[in-house]
Coordinates of N, CA and C and ligand atoms in Angstrom, one line a residue:
M1 N 2.9 -19.4 -3.0 CA 2.7 -18.1 -2.4 C 1.3 -17.6 -2.7
R2 N 0.7 -18.1 -3.8 CA -0.5 -17.5 -4.3 C -1.8 -18.0 -3.6
E3 N -1.6 -19.1 -2.8 CA -2.8 -19.7 -2.2 C -3.4 -18.7 -1.2
N4 N -4.7 -18.7 -1.1 CA -5.4 -17.9 -0.1 C -5.7 -18.7 1.1
T5 N -5.8 -18.1 2.2 CA -6.3 -18.8 3.4 C -7.8 -18.6 3.4
I6 N -8.5 -19.5 4.0 CA -10.0 -19.4 4.0 C -10.4 -19.0 5.4
K7 N -11.2 -18.0 5.6 CA -11.8 -17.7 6.9 C -13.3 -17.7 6.7
G8 N -13.9 -18.7 7.3 CA -15.4 -18.9 7.1 C -15.5 -19.2 5.6
E9 N -16.4 -18.5 5.0 CA -16.6 -18.6 3.5 C -15.7 -17.8 2.7
L10 N -14.9 -16.9 3.4 CA -14.1 -15.9 2.6 C -12.7 -16.4 2.3
K11 N -12.3 -16.0 1.1 CA -10.9 -16.2 0.7 C -10.2 -14.9 1.1
I12 N -9.2 -15.1 2.0 CA -8.6 -13.9 2.5 C -7.3 -13.6 1.6
P13 N -7.2 -12.5 1.0 CA -6.0 -12.2 0.2 C -4.8 -12.2 1.1
Q14 N -3.7 -12.7 0.6 CA -2.4 -12.7 1.4 C -1.9 -11.2 1.4
H15 N -2.0 -10.5 0.3 CA -1.4 -9.2 0.2 C -2.5 -8.2 -0.4
I16 N -2.8 -7.2 0.4 CA -3.7 -6.2 -0.1 C -2.9 -4.9 -0.3
A17 N -3.1 -4.2 -1.4 CA -2.5 -2.9 -1.6 C -3.6 -1.8 -1.8
I18 N -3.4 -0.7 -1.2 CA -4.5 0.4 -1.2 C -4.0 1.7 -1.7
I19 N -4.7 2.2 -2.7 CA -4.5 3.6 -3.2 C -5.5 4.5 -2.4
M20 N -4.9 5.3 -1.5 CA -5.8 6.0 -0.5 C -6.2 7.3 -1.0
D21 N -7.1 7.3 -2.0 CA -7.4 8.6 -2.7 C -8.7 9.2 -2.0
G22 N -8.7 10.5 -2.0 CA -9.9 11.3 -1.7 C -9.8 12.0 -0.3
N23 N -8.6 12.1 0.2 CA -8.5 12.8 1.5 C -8.8 14.3 1.3
G24 N -8.3 14.8 0.2 CA -8.5 16.3 -0.1 C -9.9 16.6 -0.2
R25 N -10.6 15.8 -1.1 CA -12.1 16.1 -1.3 C -12.9 15.9 -0.1
W26 N -12.5 14.9 0.7 CA -13.2 14.6 2.0 C -13.1 15.9 2.9
A27 N -11.9 16.4 3.0 CA -11.7 17.6 3.9 C -12.4 18.8 3.3
K28 N -12.3 19.0 2.0 CA -12.9 20.2 1.4 C -14.4 20.2 1.6
K29 N -15.1 19.1 1.5 CA -16.5 19.0 1.8 C -16.9 19.4 3.2
R30 N -15.9 19.3 4.1 CA -16.1 19.7 5.5 C -15.5 21.1 5.8
L31 N -15.2 21.8 4.7 CA -14.6 23.2 4.8 C -13.3 23.2 5.6
M32 N -12.6 22.1 5.5 CA -11.3 22.0 6.3 C -10.1 21.9 5.3
P33 N -8.9 22.2 5.8 CA -7.7 22.1 5.0 C -7.4 20.7 4.6
R34 N -6.7 20.5 3.5 CA -6.4 19.2 3.0 C -5.6 18.4 4.0
S35 N -4.8 19.1 4.9 CA -4.0 18.4 5.9 C -4.9 17.6 6.9
F36 N -6.1 18.2 7.1 CA -7.1 17.6 8.0 C -7.5 16.2 7.4
G37 N -7.7 16.2 6.0 CA -8.0 15.0 5.3 C -6.9 14.0 5.5
H38 N -5.7 14.4 5.3 CA -4.6 13.4 5.4 C -4.4 12.9 6.8
K39 N -4.7 13.7 7.8 CA -4.6 13.2 9.2 C -5.6 12.2 9.5
N40 N -6.9 12.5 9.0 CA -7.9 11.5 9.2 C -7.7 10.2 8.3
G41 N -7.1 10.5 7.2 CA -6.7 9.3 6.3 C -5.7 8.4 7.0
M42 N -4.7 9.1 7.7 CA -3.7 8.3 8.4 C -4.4 7.4 9.5
E43 N -5.3 8.0 10.2 CA -5.9 7.2 11.3 C -6.7 6.1 10.7
R44 N -7.4 6.3 9.6 CA -8.2 5.3 8.9 C -7.3 4.2 8.4
M45 N -6.2 4.6 7.9 CA -5.2 3.6 7.3 C -4.7 2.7 8.4
I46 N -4.5 3.2 9.6 CA -4.0 2.3 10.7 C -5.1 1.4 11.1
G47 N -6.4 1.9 11.2 CA -7.5 1.1 11.6 C -7.7 0.0 10.6
L48 N -7.6 0.3 9.3 CA -7.8 -0.7 8.3 C -6.7 -1.8 8.4
M49 N -5.5 -1.4 8.7 CA -4.4 -2.3 8.8 C -4.6 -3.3 9.9
E50 N -5.1 -2.7 11.1 CA -5.3 -3.6 12.2 C -6.4 -4.6 11.9
H51 N -7.5 -4.1 11.2 CA -8.6 -5.0 10.8 C -8.1 -6.1 9.8
A52 N -7.3 -5.7 8.8 CA -6.8 -6.6 7.8 C -6.0 -7.7 8.4
F53 N -5.0 -7.3 9.3 CA -4.2 -8.3 10.0 C -5.0 -9.3 10.8
E54 N -6.1 -8.8 11.5 CA -7.0 -9.6 12.2 C -7.7 -10.6 11.4
L55 N -8.0 -10.2 10.1 CA -8.7 -11.1 9.2 C -7.7 -12.2 8.6
G56 N -6.4 -12.0 8.8 CA -5.5 -13.0 8.3 C -4.7 -12.5 7.1
V57 N -4.8 -11.3 6.7 CA -4.0 -10.7 5.6 C -2.5 -10.6 6.2
N58 N -1.6 -10.9 5.3 CA -0.2 -10.9 5.8 C 0.7 -9.7 5.3
Y59 N 0.3 -9.2 4.2 CA 1.0 -8.1 3.6 C 0.1 -6.9 3.2
I60 N 0.5 -5.7 3.6 CA -0.4 -4.6 3.2 C 0.6 -3.5 2.6
T61 N 0.2 -3.0 1.5 CA 1.0 -1.9 0.9 C 0.1 -0.7 0.7
V62 N 0.6 0.4 1.3 CA -0.3 1.7 1.2 C 0.5 2.7 0.4
Y63 N -0.2 3.4 -0.5 CA 0.4 4.4 -1.3 C 0.2 5.8 -0.6
A64 N 1.2 6.2 0.2 CA 1.1 7.4 1.0 C 1.6 8.6 0.3
L65 N 2.5 8.5 -0.7 CA 3.0 9.7 -1.4 C 3.7 9.2 -2.7
S66 N 3.2 9.7 -3.8 CA 3.8 9.3 -5.1 C 4.9 10.3 -5.4
T67 N 5.7 9.9 -6.4 CA 6.8 10.9 -6.8 C 6.1 12.1 -7.4
E68 N 5.0 11.9 -8.1 CA 4.2 13.0 -8.6 C 3.6 13.9 -7.6
N69 N 3.2 13.3 -6.4 CA 2.7 14.1 -5.3 C 3.7 15.2 -4.8
L70 N 5.0 14.9 -5.0 CA 6.0 15.8 -4.5 C 5.9 17.2 -5.1
K71 N 5.1 17.3 -6.2 CA 5.0 18.6 -6.9 C 3.8 19.4 -6.2
R72 N 3.2 18.8 -5.2 CA 2.1 19.6 -4.6 C 2.6 20.8 -3.8
P73 N 1.6 21.7 -3.4 CA 2.1 22.9 -2.7 C 2.8 22.5 -1.4
K74 N 3.8 23.4 -1.1 CA 4.7 23.1 0.0 C 3.9 22.9 1.3
E75 N 2.9 23.7 1.5 CA 2.1 23.6 2.7 C 1.5 22.2 2.9
E76 N 1.0 21.7 1.8 CA 0.4 20.3 1.9 C 1.5 19.3 2.2
L77 N 2.6 19.4 1.5 CA 3.7 18.5 1.7 C 4.2 18.5 3.1
D78 N 4.3 19.8 3.6 CA 4.8 19.9 5.0 C 3.8 19.2 6.0
G79 N 2.5 19.3 5.7 CA 1.5 18.7 6.5 C 1.7 17.2 6.5
L80 N 2.0 16.6 5.3 CA 2.3 15.1 5.3 C 3.6 14.8 6.0
F81 N 4.6 15.6 5.9 CA 5.8 15.3 6.6 C 5.6 15.4 8.1
D82 N 4.8 16.4 8.5 CA 4.5 16.6 9.9 C 3.8 15.3 10.5
L83 N 3.0 14.7 9.6 CA 2.3 13.5 10.1 C 3.4 12.4 10.4
I84 N 4.4 12.3 9.5 CA 5.5 11.4 9.8 C 6.2 11.8 11.1
R85 N 6.5 13.1 11.2 CA 7.3 13.5 12.4 C 6.5 13.3 13.7
N86 N 5.2 13.6 13.7 CA 4.5 13.6 14.9 C 3.7 12.3 15.2
H87 N 3.4 11.5 14.2 CA 2.5 10.4 14.5 C 2.9 9.1 14.0
F88 N 3.9 9.0 13.1 CA 4.3 7.8 12.5 C 4.7 6.7 13.5
K89 N 5.6 7.1 14.4 CA 6.1 6.1 15.4 C 5.0 5.5 16.2
Q90 N 4.1 6.4 16.7 CA 3.1 5.9 17.6 C 2.1 5.0 16.8
Y91 N 1.6 5.5 15.7 CA 0.6 4.8 14.9 C 1.1 3.4 14.4
F92 N 2.3 3.5 13.7 CA 2.8 2.3 13.1 C 3.3 1.3 14.2
G93 N 3.8 1.9 15.3 CA 4.3 1.1 16.5 C 3.1 0.2 16.9
R94 N 1.9 0.7 16.9 CA 0.7 0.0 17.4 C 0.5 -1.3 16.5
V95 N 0.7 -1.2 15.2 CA 0.5 -2.3 14.3 C 1.7 -3.2 14.3
C96 N 2.9 -2.6 14.3 CA 4.1 -3.4 14.1 C 4.4 -4.3 15.4
E97 N 4.0 -3.8 16.6 CA 4.3 -4.6 17.8 C 3.7 -6.0 17.8
R98 N 2.8 -6.2 16.8 CA 2.2 -7.6 16.7 C 3.1 -8.4 15.8
G99 N 4.4 -8.0 15.5 CA 5.3 -8.9 14.7 C 5.2 -8.6 13.3
V100 N 5.0 -7.3 12.9 CA 4.8 -6.9 11.5 C 6.1 -6.1 11.1
Q101 N 6.7 -6.5 10.0 CA 7.8 -5.7 9.5 C 7.4 -4.5 8.8
L102 N 8.1 -3.4 9.0 CA 7.7 -2.2 8.2 C 8.8 -1.9 7.2
R103 N 8.4 -1.6 6.0 CA 9.3 -1.3 4.9 C 8.8 0.0 4.2
A104 N 9.7 0.9 4.0 CA 9.4 2.1 3.2 C 9.9 1.8 1.8
I105 N 8.9 1.9 0.8 CA 9.3 1.7 -0.5 C 9.2 3.0 -1.3
G106 N 10.2 3.2 -2.2 CA 10.2 4.5 -3.0 C 11.6 5.1 -2.8
D107 N 11.7 6.3 -3.4 CA 13.0 7.0 -3.3 C 13.0 7.9 -2.1
V108 N 13.2 7.2 -0.9 CA 13.0 7.9 0.4 C 14.1 9.0 0.6
S109 N 15.1 9.0 -0.2 CA 16.2 10.0 -0.1 C 15.6 11.4 -0.4
L110 N 14.4 11.4 -1.1 CA 13.8 12.7 -1.4 C 13.1 13.3 -0.2
L111 N 13.0 12.5 0.9 CA 12.3 13.0 2.1 C 13.2 14.0 2.9
P112 N 12.6 14.9 3.7 CA 13.4 15.6 4.6 C 14.2 14.6 5.5
E113 N 15.4 15.0 5.9 CA 16.3 14.1 6.7 C 15.6 13.5 7.9
D114 N 14.9 14.4 8.7 CA 14.3 13.8 9.9 C 13.3 12.8 9.7
C115 N 12.5 13.0 8.6 CA 11.4 12.0 8.2 C 12.1 10.7 7.8
L116 N 13.2 10.8 7.0 CA 13.9 9.7 6.5 C 14.4 8.8 7.7
Q117 N 14.9 9.5 8.7 CA 15.5 8.8 9.9 C 14.4 8.1 10.6
I118 N 13.2 8.7 10.7 CA 12.1 8.0 11.4 C 11.7 6.7 10.7
L119 N 11.7 6.8 9.4 CA 11.3 5.5 8.6 C 12.4 4.5 8.7
K120 N 13.7 5.0 8.7 CA 14.8 4.0 8.8 C 14.8 3.3 10.1
E121 N 14.6 4.1 11.2 CA 14.5 3.5 12.5 C 13.4 2.5 12.6
A122 N 12.2 2.8 12.1 CA 11.1 1.8 12.1 C 11.5 0.6 11.4
E123 N 12.2 0.7 10.2 CA 12.6 -0.5 9.5 C 13.6 -1.3 10.3
A124 N 14.5 -0.6 10.9 CA 15.5 -1.4 11.7 C 14.9 -2.1 12.9
E125 N 13.9 -1.4 13.6 CA 13.3 -2.0 14.7 C 12.4 -3.2 14.4
T126 N 11.9 -3.3 13.2 CA 11.0 -4.4 12.8 C 11.6 -5.4 11.8
A127 N 12.9 -5.2 11.5 CA 13.6 -6.0 10.5 C 13.5 -7.5 10.8
Q128 N 13.4 -7.8 12.1 CA 13.5 -9.2 12.5 C 12.2 -10.0 12.2
Y129 N 11.1 -9.2 12.0 CA 9.8 -9.9 11.8 C 9.7 -10.4 10.4
K130 N 9.3 -11.7 10.3 CA 9.1 -12.3 9.0 C 7.7 -12.7 8.8
G131 N 7.2 -12.7 7.5 CA 5.9 -13.3 7.2 C 4.8 -12.3 7.2
K132 N 5.0 -11.2 7.9 CA 3.9 -10.1 7.9 C 4.6 -8.8 7.7
A133 N 4.1 -8.0 6.8 CA 4.8 -6.7 6.5 C 3.8 -5.6 6.0
I134 N 4.2 -4.4 6.4 CA 3.5 -3.2 5.8 C 4.5 -2.5 4.9
N135 N 4.2 -2.3 3.7 CA 5.0 -1.5 2.9 C 4.4 -0.1 2.8
V136 N 5.1 0.9 3.2 CA 4.6 2.3 3.0 C 5.3 2.9 1.8
A137 N 4.5 3.1 0.8 CA 5.1 3.7 -0.5 C 5.2 5.2 -0.3
V138 N 6.4 5.7 -0.2 CA 6.6 7.2 -0.1 C 7.6 7.6 -1.2
C139 N 7.3 8.7 -1.8 CA 8.2 9.2 -3.0 C 8.3 8.0 -3.9
Y140 N 7.2 7.3 -4.1 CA 7.2 6.1 -4.9 C 6.6 6.3 -6.3
G141 N 7.2 5.6 -7.3 CA 6.6 5.6 -8.6 C 7.0 4.2 -9.2
A142 N 6.0 3.5 -9.8 CA 6.3 2.1 -10.2 C 7.3 2.1 -11.4
R143 N 7.2 3.1 -12.3 CA 8.2 3.1 -13.4 C 9.6 3.3 -12.9
A144 N 9.7 4.2 -11.9 CA 11.1 4.4 -11.3 C 11.6 3.2 -10.6
E145 N 10.7 2.4 -10.0 CA 11.0 1.2 -9.3 C 11.6 0.2 -10.3
I146 N 10.9 0.1 -11.5 CA 11.3 -0.9 -12.5 C 12.6 -0.5 -13.1
V147 N 12.8 0.8 -13.4 CA 14.1 1.3 -13.9 C 15.2 1.0 -12.9
R148 N 14.9 1.3 -11.7 CA 15.9 1.0 -10.6 C 16.3 -0.5 -10.6
A149 N 15.3 -1.4 -10.8 CA 15.6 -2.8 -10.8 C 16.4 -3.2 -12.0
A150 N 16.1 -2.6 -13.2 CA 16.8 -2.9 -14.4 C 18.3 -2.4 -14.2
N151 N 18.5 -1.3 -13.6 CA 19.9 -0.8 -13.4 C 20.6 -1.7 -12.5
R152 N 19.9 -2.2 -11.5 CA 20.6 -3.1 -10.5 C 21.0 -4.4 -11.2
A153 N 20.1 -4.8 -12.2 CA 20.5 -6.1 -12.9 C 21.7 -5.8 -13.8
M154 N 21.7 -4.7 -14.5 CA 22.8 -4.4 -15.4 C 24.1 -4.3 -14.6
E155 N 24.1 -3.7 -13.4 CA 25.3 -3.6 -12.5 C 25.8 -5.0 -12.3
K156 N 24.9 -6.0 -12.0 CA 25.3 -7.3 -11.7 C 25.6 -8.1 -13.0
G157 N 25.3 -7.6 -14.1 CA 25.5 -8.3 -15.4 C 24.7 -9.6 -15.5
E158 N 23.5 -9.5 -14.9 CA 22.7 -10.8 -14.9 C 21.8 -10.9 -16.1
T159 N 21.6 -12.1 -16.5 CA 20.5 -12.4 -17.5 C 19.2 -12.6 -16.6
L160 N 18.2 -11.8 -17.0 CA 17.0 -11.8 -16.1 C 16.0 -12.9 -16.4
T161 N 15.3 -13.3 -15.3 CA 14.1 -14.1 -15.5 C 13.0 -13.2 -14.8
E162 N 11.7 -13.6 -15.0 CA 10.7 -12.8 -14.2 C 10.9 -12.9 -12.7
E163 N 11.4 -14.1 -12.3 CA 11.6 -14.3 -10.8 C 12.7 -13.5 -10.3
S164 N 13.9 -13.5 -11.1 CA 15.0 -12.8 -10.6 C 14.8 -11.2 -10.7
F165 N 14.0 -10.8 -11.7 CA 13.7 -9.4 -11.8 C 12.8 -9.0 -10.6
S166 N 11.8 -9.8 -10.2 CA 11.0 -9.5 -9.1 C 11.8 -9.3 -7.8
R167 N 12.9 -10.1 -7.7 CA 13.7 -10.0 -6.5 C 14.5 -8.7 -6.4
L168 N 14.5 -7.9 -7.5 CA 15.3 -6.6 -7.5 C 14.3 -5.5 -7.2
L169 N 13.0 -5.8 -7.0 CA 12.1 -4.7 -6.7 C 12.1 -4.5 -5.2
Y170 N 11.4 -3.4 -4.8 CA 11.3 -3.2 -3.3 C 10.6 -4.3 -2.6
T171 N 9.7 -5.0 -3.3 CA 8.9 -6.0 -2.7 C 9.6 -7.4 -2.8
E172 N 10.9 -7.4 -3.0 CA 11.7 -8.6 -3.4 C 11.2 -9.9 -2.9
D173 N 11.0 -10.0 -1.6 CA 10.8 -11.3 -1.0 C 9.3 -11.6 -0.7
Q174 N 8.4 -10.7 -1.2 CA 7.0 -10.8 -0.8 C 6.1 -11.3 -1.9
P175 N 5.0 -11.9 -1.6 CA 4.0 -12.2 -2.7 C 3.5 -11.0 -3.3
D176 N 3.1 -11.1 -4.6 CA 2.5 -10.0 -5.3 C 1.1 -9.7 -4.7
P177 N 0.6 -8.4 -4.8 CA -0.7 -8.1 -4.2 C -1.8 -9.0 -4.9
D178 N -2.7 -9.5 -4.1 CA -3.8 -10.3 -4.7 C -4.9 -9.3 -5.0
L179 N -5.1 -8.3 -4.2 CA -6.2 -7.4 -4.3 C -5.6 -6.0 -4.1
I180 N -6.0 -5.1 -5.1 CA -5.6 -3.7 -5.1 C -6.9 -2.9 -5.0
I181 N -7.0 -2.1 -3.9 CA -8.2 -1.3 -3.7 C -7.9 0.2 -3.9
R182 N -8.7 0.9 -4.7 CA -8.6 2.3 -4.8 C -9.8 3.0 -4.4
T183 N -9.7 3.9 -3.4 CA -10.9 4.7 -3.0 C -10.9 6.0 -3.8
G184 N -12.0 6.8 -3.6 CA -12.0 8.2 -4.2 C -12.5 8.3 -5.6
K185 N -13.2 7.2 -6.0 CA -14.0 7.3 -7.3 C -13.1 7.3 -8.6
E186 N -11.8 7.3 -8.5 CA -11.0 7.3 -9.7 C -10.8 5.8 -10.0
V187 N -10.6 5.5 -11.4 CA -10.5 4.1 -11.8 C -9.2 4.0 -12.6
R188 N -8.1 4.1 -11.9 CA -6.8 3.9 -12.5 C -5.7 3.5 -11.5
L189 N -4.5 3.1 -11.9 CA -3.5 2.6 -11.0 C -2.5 3.7 -10.6
S190 N -2.4 4.8 -11.4 CA -1.6 5.9 -11.1 C -0.1 5.5 -10.7
N191 N 0.5 4.7 -11.6 CA 1.9 4.4 -11.4 C 2.2 3.6 -10.1
F192 N 1.3 2.8 -9.7 CA 1.4 2.0 -8.4 C 1.6 0.5 -8.7
L193 N 2.7 0.0 -8.3 CA 3.0 -1.5 -8.3 C 2.7 -2.1 -9.7
L194 N 3.1 -1.4 -10.7 CA 2.8 -1.9 -12.1 C 3.2 -3.3 -12.4
W195 N 4.4 -3.6 -12.0 CA 4.9 -5.0 -12.2 C 4.2 -6.0 -11.4
Q196 N 4.1 -5.6 -10.1 CA 3.5 -6.6 -9.1 C 2.0 -6.8 -9.3
A197 N 1.3 -5.8 -10.0 CA -0.1 -5.9 -10.2 C -0.6 -6.8 -11.3
A198 N 0.3 -7.5 -11.9 CA 0.0 -8.2 -13.2 C -1.2 -9.1 -13.0
Y199 N -1.4 -9.8 -11.9 CA -2.6 -10.7 -11.8 C -3.4 -10.3 -10.6
A200 N -3.3 -9.0 -10.1 CA -4.1 -8.6 -8.9 C -5.5 -8.4 -9.4
E201 N -6.4 -8.7 -8.4 CA -7.8 -8.3 -8.6 C -7.9 -6.8 -8.2
L202 N -8.7 -6.0 -9.1 CA -8.8 -4.6 -8.8 C -10.2 -4.3 -8.2
Y203 N -10.2 -3.4 -7.2 CA -11.5 -3.1 -6.6 C -11.5 -1.5 -6.4
F204 N -12.6 -0.9 -6.9 CA -12.7 0.5 -6.9 C -13.9 0.9 -6.0
S205 N -13.7 1.9 -5.1 CA -14.7 2.3 -4.2 C -15.0 3.8 -4.5
D206 N -16.3 4.2 -4.4 CA -16.6 5.6 -4.6 C -16.4 6.4 -3.3
K207 N -16.1 5.7 -2.2 CA -15.9 6.4 -0.9 C -14.6 7.1 -0.9
M208 N -14.6 8.3 -0.2 CA -13.3 9.0 0.0 C -12.5 8.2 1.1
F209 N -11.2 8.2 1.0 CA -10.5 7.3 1.9 C -10.8 7.4 3.4
P210 N -10.9 8.6 3.9 CA -11.2 8.7 5.4 C -12.5 8.0 5.8
E211 N -13.4 7.8 4.8 CA -14.7 7.2 5.2 C -14.8 5.8 4.7
F212 N -13.7 5.2 4.3 CA -13.6 3.8 3.9 C -13.5 2.9 5.1
S213 N -14.6 2.3 5.6 CA -14.6 1.7 6.9 C -14.1 0.2 6.9
D214 N -14.0 -0.4 8.0 CA -13.6 -1.8 8.1 C -14.7 -2.6 7.4
K215 N -15.9 -2.2 7.5 CA -17.0 -3.0 6.7 C -16.8 -2.9 5.2
D216 N -16.3 -1.7 4.8 CA -16.1 -1.5 3.3 C -14.9 -2.5 2.9
L217 N -13.9 -2.6 3.8 CA -12.9 -3.6 3.5 C -13.4 -5.0 3.4
D218 N -14.3 -5.3 4.3 CA -15.0 -6.7 4.3 C -15.7 -6.9 3.0
K219 N -16.4 -5.8 2.5 CA -17.1 -5.9 1.2 C -16.2 -6.1 0.1
A220 N -15.0 -5.5 0.1 CA -14.0 -5.6 -1.0 C -13.5 -7.1 -1.0
I221 N -13.3 -7.6 0.2 CA -12.8 -9.0 0.4 C -13.9 -10.0 -0.1
E222 N -15.1 -9.7 0.3 CA -16.2 -10.6 -0.2 C -16.3 -10.6 -1.7
E223 N -16.1 -9.4 -2.3 CA -16.1 -9.3 -3.8 C -14.9 -10.1 -4.4
Y224 N -13.8 -10.0 -3.7 CA -12.6 -10.7 -4.2 C -12.8 -12.2 -4.1
S225 N -13.5 -12.6 -3.0 CA -13.8 -14.0 -2.8 C -14.6 -14.6 -3.9
R226 N -15.5 -13.8 -4.5 CA -16.4 -14.3 -5.5 C -15.7 -14.4 -6.9
R227 N -14.6 -13.8 -7.0 CA -13.9 -13.8 -8.3 C -13.1 -15.1 -8.5
T228 N -13.1 -15.5 -9.8 CA -12.3 -16.7 -10.1 C -11.0 -16.2 -10.7
R229 N -9.9 -16.6 -10.0 CA -8.5 -16.1 -10.5 C -8.0 -17.3 -11.4
R230 N -7.9 -17.1 -12.7 CA -7.4 -18.1 -13.5 C -5.9 -18.1 -13.9
F231 N -5.3 -16.9 -13.7 CA -3.9 -16.8 -14.0 C -3.6 -17.3 -15.4
G232 N -4.5 -17.0 -16.3 CA -4.3 -17.3 -17.8 C -4.8 -18.7 -18.1
K233 N -5.2 -19.5 -17.1 CA -5.7 -20.9 -17.4 C -7.2 -20.9 -17.7
T234 N -7.7 -22.1 -18.1 CA -9.2 -22.2 -18.3 C -9.8 -22.6 -16.9
D235 N -11.1 -22.5 -16.8 CA -11.8 -22.9 -15.6 C -11.5 -24.4 -15.3
E236 N -11.5 -25.2 -16.4 CA -11.3 -26.7 -16.3 C -9.9 -27.0 -15.7
Q237 N -8.9 -26.1 -16.0 CA -7.6 -26.4 -15.6 C -7.3 -26.1 -14.1
L238 N -8.3 -25.4 -13.5 CA -8.0 -24.9 -12.1 C -8.1 -26.0 -11.1
Ligands
FPP301 C1 -4.5 11.1 -2.0 O1 -5.6 11.8 -1.7 C2 -3.8 10.9 -0.7 C3 -2.5 11.3 -0.5 C4 -1.7 12.0 -1.5 C5 -1.8 11.0 0.8 C6 -2.2 9.8 1.5 C7 -1.7 9.8 2.9 C8 -2.3 9.3 3.9 C9 -3.6 8.6 3.9 C10 -1.7 9.2 5.3 C11 -0.3 9.7 5.4 C12 0.6 8.6 5.6 C13 1.9 8.8 5.8 C14 2.8 7.6 6.0 C15 2.5 10.1 5.7 P1 -5.7 13.3 -2.3 O2 -5.1 14.3 -1.4 O3 -5.2 13.3 -3.7 O4 -7.3 13.5 -2.4 P2 -8.1 14.2 -3.5 O5 -8.0 13.4 -4.7 O6 -9.5 14.2 -2.9 O7 -7.6 15.6 -3.6

């Protein structure tokens, strides 16, 4: 599962995960409300997904809302929920109609009922697609995901291996992310995919998410291509 496909001189990551940070600062600089930043962020996210699938990426995970983000002011949260209500179907439909499965990862039961239904419908409509997927992390926290997996294992009374534990996570049947990108100048993982990130290459961009272009994604992939992934081995063993 870890092999990369080659496109020209580039190694294309199978799975890219993105921490889409900086929507708020991007909007503030333009004297606009944070919701304007999130709307533009959502449009950029869809553009990046289309570009990444065209390059040959098969799995994309986006951090749309963390469990901690749920403590944000009601007005901002309502803006994000309105994006799901008003735009989710149309935007994600555009990407998923090319045979991409959609999966909502996180404690989606914390969402307003109508938003939850929209995500569930999108999951049901795309469930038949295999080999390409978008994971939308909403009400997501990696520690909570790990605790959930541990509880599921205890219920089954299983002795765990790393592989069997991985299958209890939201990303159960998917390869781990090869490349994790964070925009917005911060250099941390913020409780995102902590188990799955064990051997991911990390890439940090100073750009705010709404201005992270397709070309910026190409640059991240070029940088990824130049890195040697040893998975704990020596250069000679590769
Ligand atoms: C972090 O930037 C971004 C978020 C909390 C929301 C990200 C959401 C989207 C890009 C689109 C929405 C997608 C769905 C499915 C609803 P920030 O607001 O923390 O920015 P800041 O650090 O500049 O304040």
